Amino acid sequence: MAKIGLFYATDTGNTRKVAKMIKKQFGEGDIELFNVKGATAENLTSCETLIFGTPTLGDGELPDTLTEFLPTLESVDLSGKTIALYGLGDQVGYPDEFVDALGILYKKLKKMGATLIGSWSGEGYEFNKSKAFRDGEFVGLVLDLDNQADLTEERLGSWLEQVKPVLLGAAVA
Ligand SMILES: Cc1cc2nc3c(=O)[nH]c(=O)nc-3n(C[C@H](O)[C@H](O)[C@H](O)COP(=O)(O)O)c2cc1C
């Protein structure tokens, strides 16, 4: 059983690609990846801390596979569970709904009592509106592989520096 469970949704594969990049930064056996399509409540409860990754699809919506996973997610007690979030979006194509799914997911998890970590500065992004932007920052790591793919590795690296010790530390505690 891995300490950290990374649950991702994906349509065209970008969010899975990022999940694999994250996995590489952890030690053998520390982290396990789960596509939400097919993931179970048991998968969620077997991991001590969690990462969720999601793209935004439609007009500022959750991917269908994540919407279908919500009843499973809501069946689990997440109070006090440490969770970090990352979201993928397209700030040029969707400046008014930029990474909205990240904000929608954050709100749900917060309501369930989870301890959300890994907020991220809005510096370097250009958008009009985002449900993921609260109190002057993003509620999780934001990546734009459509327009700023060259920044992905650097952004991911500094975000992981921030969340990795907390996720592993919380998992050990
Ligand atoms: C049909 C469609 C709708 C999208 N809607 C949004 C959106 O509302 N907001 C946003 O920030 N990005 C939007 N995107 C961009 C995706 O979130 C982005 O391309 C992401 O990297 C896809 O990740 P995936 O390959 O894991 O599915 C949309 C992309 C597509 C194809």
mmCIF file of C-alpha atoms and ligand atoms in Angstrom:
data_model
loop_
_atom_site.group_PDB
_atom_site.id
_atom_site.type_symbol
_atom_site.label_atom_id
_atom_site.label_comp_id
_atom_site.label_asym_id
_atom_site.label_seq_id
_atom_site.Cartn_x
_atom_site.Cartn_y
_atom_site.Cartn_z
ATOM 1 C CA MET A 1 0.000 0.000 0.000
ATOM 2 C CA ALA A 2 1.418 3.379 -1.055
ATOM 3 C CA LYS A 3 1.439 6.281 1.379
ATOM 4 C CA ILE A 4 0.195 8.720 -1.220
ATOM 5 C CA GLY A 5 -2.581 8.057 -3.698
ATOM 6 C CA LEU A 6 -2.630 10.256 -6.784
ATOM 7 C CA PHE A 7 -6.094 10.238 -8.355
ATOM 8 C CA TYR A 8 -6.395 11.845 -11.770
ATOM 9 C CA ALA A 9 -8.987 12.364 -14.478
ATOM 10 C CA THR A 10 -7.939 12.927 -18.081
ATOM 11 C CA ASP A 11 -9.452 13.355 -21.516
ATOM 12 C CA THR A 12 -6.502 13.659 -23.885
ATOM 13 C CA GLY A 13 -3.760 12.377 -21.581
ATOM 14 C CA ASN A 14 -2.092 15.573 -20.315
ATOM 15 C CA THR A 15 -3.160 15.136 -16.699
ATOM 16 C CA ARG A 16 -1.951 11.523 -16.760
ATOM 17 C CA LYS A 17 1.371 12.676 -18.192
ATOM 18 C CA VAL A 18 1.767 15.116 -15.295
ATOM 19 C CA ALA A 19 0.784 12.348 -12.839
ATOM 20 C CA LYS A 20 3.645 10.237 -14.204
ATOM 21 C CA MET A 21 6.052 13.179 -13.899
ATOM 22 C CA ILE A 22 5.017 13.546 -10.246
ATOM 23 C CA LYS A 23 5.467 9.835 -9.582
ATOM 24 C CA LYS A 24 9.061 10.034 -10.808
ATOM 25 C CA GLN A 25 9.841 12.563 -8.074
ATOM 26 C CA PHE A 26 8.887 10.168 -5.276
ATOM 27 C CA GLY A 27 10.652 7.098 -3.968
ATOM 28 C CA GLU A 28 9.699 3.570 -4.967
ATOM 29 C CA GLY A 29 6.431 2.594 -3.298
ATOM 30 C CA ASP A 30 5.668 6.047 -1.883
ATOM 31 C CA ILE A 31 3.000 6.920 -4.418
ATOM 32 C CA GLU A 32 0.449 5.043 -6.493
ATOM 33 C CA LEU A 33 -1.480 6.433 -9.479
ATOM 34 C CA PHE A 34 -5.197 5.831 -9.966
ATOM 35 C CA ASN A 35 -7.306 6.926 -12.936
ATOM 36 C CA VAL A 36 -10.616 7.949 -11.331
ATOM 37 C CA LYS A 37 -12.272 5.915 -14.054
ATOM 38 C CA GLY A 38 -12.353 2.586 -12.264
ATOM 39 C CA ALA A 39 -10.985 3.756 -8.904
ATOM 40 C CA THR A 40 -12.775 2.577 -5.747
ATOM 41 C CA ALA A 41 -13.537 3.887 -2.257
ATOM 42 C CA GLU A 42 -11.067 1.291 -0.974
ATOM 43 C CA ASN A 43 -8.348 2.835 -3.149
ATOM 44 C CA LEU A 44 -9.045 6.169 -1.476
ATOM 45 C CA THR A 45 -9.080 4.893 2.089
ATOM 46 C CA SER A 46 -5.969 2.736 1.627
ATOM 47 C CA CYS A 47 -3.791 5.818 1.024
ATOM 48 C CA GLU A 48 -2.816 8.058 3.912
ATOM 49 C CA THR A 49 -2.552 11.280 1.926
ATOM 50 C CA LEU A 50 -3.876 12.199 -1.483
ATOM 51 C CA ILE A 51 -3.184 14.218 -4.614
ATOM 52 C CA PHE A 52 -5.979 14.963 -7.095
ATOM 53 C CA GLY A 53 -5.308 16.111 -10.657
ATOM 54 C CA THR A 54 -7.951 17.282 -13.089
ATOM 55 C CA PRO A 55 -8.294 19.107 -16.395
ATOM 56 C CA THR A 56 -11.179 21.509 -16.958
ATOM 57 C CA LEU A 57 -13.472 20.509 -19.807
ATOM 58 C CA GLY A 58 -16.691 21.776 -21.393
ATOM 59 C CA ASP A 59 -17.181 25.383 -20.348
ATOM 60 C CA GLY A 60 -15.502 25.369 -16.965
ATOM 61 C CA GLU A 61 -16.677 21.888 -16.019
ATOM 62 C CA LEU A 62 -15.336 18.764 -14.352
ATOM 63 C CA PRO A 63 -14.455 15.927 -16.736
ATOM 64 C CA ASP A 64 -17.293 13.363 -16.933
ATOM 65 C CA THR A 65 -15.153 10.647 -15.358
ATOM 66 C CA LEU A 66 -14.600 12.836 -12.304
ATOM 67 C CA THR A 67 -18.293 13.709 -12.054
ATOM 68 C CA GLU A 68 -19.037 9.974 -12.159
ATOM 69 C CA PHE A 69 -16.452 9.406 -9.407
ATOM 70 C CA LEU A 70 -18.012 11.981 -7.037
ATOM 71 C CA PRO A 71 -20.465 9.588 -5.323
ATOM 72 C CA THR A 72 -17.521 7.275 -4.537
ATOM 73 C CA LEU A 73 -15.489 10.201 -3.256
ATOM 74 C CA GLU A 74 -18.380 11.429 -1.141
ATOM 75 C CA SER A 75 -18.850 7.982 0.387
ATOM 76 C CA VAL A 76 -15.460 8.232 2.094
ATOM 77 C CA ASP A 77 -14.599 10.104 5.302
ATOM 78 C CA LEU A 78 -12.024 12.685 4.255
ATOM 79 C CA SER A 79 -12.078 14.782 7.414
ATOM 80 C CA GLY A 80 -8.544 15.732 8.353
ATOM 81 C CA LYS A 81 -7.082 13.998 5.283
ATOM 82 C CA THR A 82 -4.181 15.937 3.756
ATOM 83 C CA ILE A 83 -4.802 16.581 0.062
ATOM 84 C CA ALA A 84 -2.890 18.528 -2.600
ATOM 85 C CA LEU A 85 -4.491 19.511 -5.906
ATOM 86 C CA TYR A 86 -3.281 20.284 -9.403
ATOM 87 C CA GLY A 87 -5.313 21.402 -12.388
ATOM 88 C CA LEU A 88 -4.757 21.728 -16.116
ATOM 89 C CA GLY A 89 -6.379 24.337 -18.305
ATOM 90 C CA ASP A 90 -6.047 26.635 -21.288
ATOM 91 C CA GLN A 91 -5.825 30.312 -20.332
ATOM 92 C CA VAL A 92 -5.929 31.529 -23.970
ATOM 93 C CA GLY A 93 -8.896 29.442 -25.117
ATOM 94 C CA TYR A 94 -10.853 29.722 -21.860
ATOM 95 C CA PRO A 95 -9.838 32.962 -20.084
ATOM 96 C CA ASP A 96 -13.211 33.223 -18.310
ATOM 97 C CA GLU A 97 -13.306 29.613 -17.063
ATOM 98 C CA PHE A 98 -9.607 29.028 -16.528
ATOM 99 C CA VAL A 99 -9.013 25.814 -14.529
ATOM 100 C CA ASP A 100 -12.512 26.101 -13.039
ATOM 101 C CA ALA A 101 -12.623 22.348 -12.332
ATOM 102 C CA LEU A 102 -9.782 22.793 -9.844
ATOM 103 C CA GLY A 103 -11.901 25.304 -7.933
ATOM 104 C CA ILE A 104 -15.006 23.092 -8.070
ATOM 105 C CA LEU A 105 -13.067 20.111 -6.725
ATOM 106 C CA TYR A 106 -11.412 22.233 -4.017
ATOM 107 C CA LYS A 107 -14.787 23.437 -2.776
ATOM 108 C CA LYS A 108 -16.158 19.882 -2.553
ATOM 109 C CA LEU A 109 -13.134 18.534 -0.691
ATOM 110 C CA LYS A 110 -13.038 21.493 1.670
ATOM 111 C CA LYS A 111 -16.704 20.938 2.481
ATOM 112 C CA MET A 112 -15.891 17.311 3.281
ATOM 113 C CA GLY A 113 -13.386 18.464 5.909
ATOM 114 C CA ALA A 114 -10.146 17.679 4.077
ATOM 115 C CA THR A 115 -6.953 19.630 4.823
ATOM 116 C CA LEU A 116 -6.025 21.199 1.497
ATOM 117 C CA ILE A 117 -2.389 22.130 0.879
ATOM 118 C CA GLY A 118 -0.340 23.392 -2.073
ATOM 119 C CA SER A 119 -1.822 26.766 -3.013
ATOM 120 C CA TRP A 120 -0.055 28.486 -5.886
ATOM 121 C CA SER A 121 0.670 32.058 -7.020
ATOM 122 C CA GLY A 122 -1.217 33.507 -9.994
ATOM 123 C CA GLU A 123 1.930 35.218 -11.244
ATOM 124 C CA GLY A 124 2.793 34.347 -14.847
ATOM 125 C CA TYR A 125 -0.772 33.489 -15.899
ATOM 126 C CA GLU A 126 -3.165 35.721 -17.894
ATOM 127 C CA PHE A 127 -6.869 35.094 -17.453
ATOM 128 C CA ASN A 128 -10.044 36.998 -16.612
ATOM 129 C CA LYS A 129 -11.819 34.655 -14.232
ATOM 130 C CA SER A 130 -11.185 31.380 -12.473
ATOM 131 C CA LYS A 131 -13.114 29.468 -9.825
ATOM 132 C CA ALA A 132 -9.727 28.143 -8.713
ATOM 133 C CA PHE A 133 -8.477 31.635 -7.795
ATOM 134 C CA ARG A 134 -9.452 32.437 -4.213
ATOM 135 C CA ASP A 135 -8.064 34.989 -1.789
ATOM 136 C CA GLY A 136 -5.374 36.108 -4.230
ATOM 137 C CA GLU A 137 -3.995 32.719 -5.201
ATOM 138 C CA PHE A 138 -4.811 29.453 -6.905
ATOM 139 C CA VAL A 139 -6.048 26.656 -4.650
ATOM 140 C CA GLY A 140 -3.549 24.227 -6.173
ATOM 141 C CA LEU A 141 -0.855 23.951 -8.828
ATOM 142 C CA VAL A 142 -2.029 25.278 -12.197
ATOM 143 C CA LEU A 143 -0.490 23.995 -15.419
ATOM 144 C CA ASP A 144 -1.245 25.107 -18.966
ATOM 145 C CA LEU A 145 0.206 22.565 -21.362
ATOM 146 C CA ASP A 146 -1.583 24.194 -24.285
ATOM 147 C CA ASN A 147 0.214 27.549 -23.989
ATOM 148 C CA GLN A 148 3.006 27.278 -21.428
ATOM 149 C CA ALA A 149 4.271 23.707 -21.739
ATOM 150 C CA ASP A 150 7.832 24.957 -21.358
ATOM 151 C CA LEU A 151 7.068 26.095 -17.795
ATOM 152 C CA THR A 152 5.588 22.790 -16.634
ATOM 153 C CA GLU A 153 8.732 21.166 -15.303
ATOM 154 C CA GLU A 154 9.842 24.236 -13.364
ATOM 155 C CA ARG A 155 6.382 24.861 -11.894
ATOM 156 C CA LEU A 156 5.993 21.234 -10.949
ATOM 157 C CA GLY A 157 9.427 21.154 -9.336
ATOM 158 C CA SER A 158 8.831 24.105 -7.052
ATOM 159 C CA TRP A 159 5.309 22.981 -6.160
ATOM 160 C CA LEU A 160 6.612 19.546 -5.204
ATOM 161 C CA GLU A 161 9.275 21.124 -3.003
ATOM 162 C CA GLN A 162 6.388 22.690 -1.120
ATOM 163 C CA VAL A 163 3.955 19.748 -0.890
ATOM 164 C CA LYS A 164 6.207 16.671 -0.920
ATOM 165 C CA PRO A 165 7.486 16.953 2.669
ATOM 166 C CA VAL A 166 3.977 17.653 3.938
ATOM 167 C CA LEU A 167 2.444 14.717 2.067
ATOM 168 C CA LEU A 168 5.162 12.330 3.184
ATOM 169 C CA GLY A 169 5.295 13.792 6.682
ATOM 170 C CA ALA A 170 1.559 13.551 7.146
ATOM 171 C CA ALA A 171 1.700 10.014 5.803
ATOM 172 C CA VAL A 172 4.289 8.989 8.391
ATOM 173 C CA ALA A 173 2.539 10.704 11.312
HETATM 174 C C1 LIG B 1 -13.589 20.499 -25.181
HETATM 175 C C2 LIG B 1 -12.601 21.166 -24.295
HETATM 176 C C3 LIG B 1 -13.052 22.049 -23.341
HETATM 177 C C4 LIG B 1 -12.150 22.714 -22.493
HETATM 178 N N1 LIG B 1 -12.621 23.624 -21.548
HETATM 179 C C5 LIG B 1 -11.724 24.267 -20.760
HETATM 180 C C6 LIG B 1 -12.175 25.228 -19.789
HETATM 181 O O1 LIG B 1 -13.378 25.497 -19.637
HETATM 182 N N2 LIG B 1 -11.241 25.849 -19.012
HETATM 183 C C7 LIG B 1 -9.885 25.592 -19.146
HETATM 184 O O2 LIG B 1 -9.101 26.195 -18.412
HETATM 185 N N3 LIG B 1 -9.443 24.676 -20.047
HETATM 186 C C8 LIG B 1 -10.317 24.028 -20.855
HETATM 187 N N4 LIG B 1 -9.863 23.093 -21.768
HETATM 188 C C9 LIG B 1 -8.401 22.826 -21.865
HETATM 189 C C10 LIG B 1 -7.991 21.536 -21.151
HETATM 190 O O3 LIG B 1 -8.263 21.599 -19.763
HETATM 191 C C11 LIG B 1 -6.500 21.302 -21.378
HETATM 192 O O4 LIG B 1 -6.258 21.111 -22.757
HETATM 193 C C12 LIG B 1 -5.924 20.138 -20.601
HETATM 194 O O5 LIG B 1 -4.524 20.123 -20.740
HETATM 195 C C13 LIG B 1 -6.497 18.790 -21.020
HETATM 196 O O6 LIG B 1 -6.025 17.808 -20.138
HETATM 197 P P1 LIG B 1 -6.206 16.235 -20.434
HETATM 198 O O7 LIG B 1 -5.330 15.924 -21.631
HETATM 199 O O8 LIG B 1 -5.721 15.560 -19.206
HETATM 200 O O9 LIG B 1 -7.634 15.980 -20.710
HETATM 201 C C14 LIG B 1 -10.754 22.455 -22.617
HETATM 202 C C15 LIG B 1 -10.316 21.532 -23.590
HETATM 203 C C16 LIG B 1 -11.209 20.898 -24.422
HETATM 204 C C17 LIG B 1 -10.699 19.926 -25.457
#
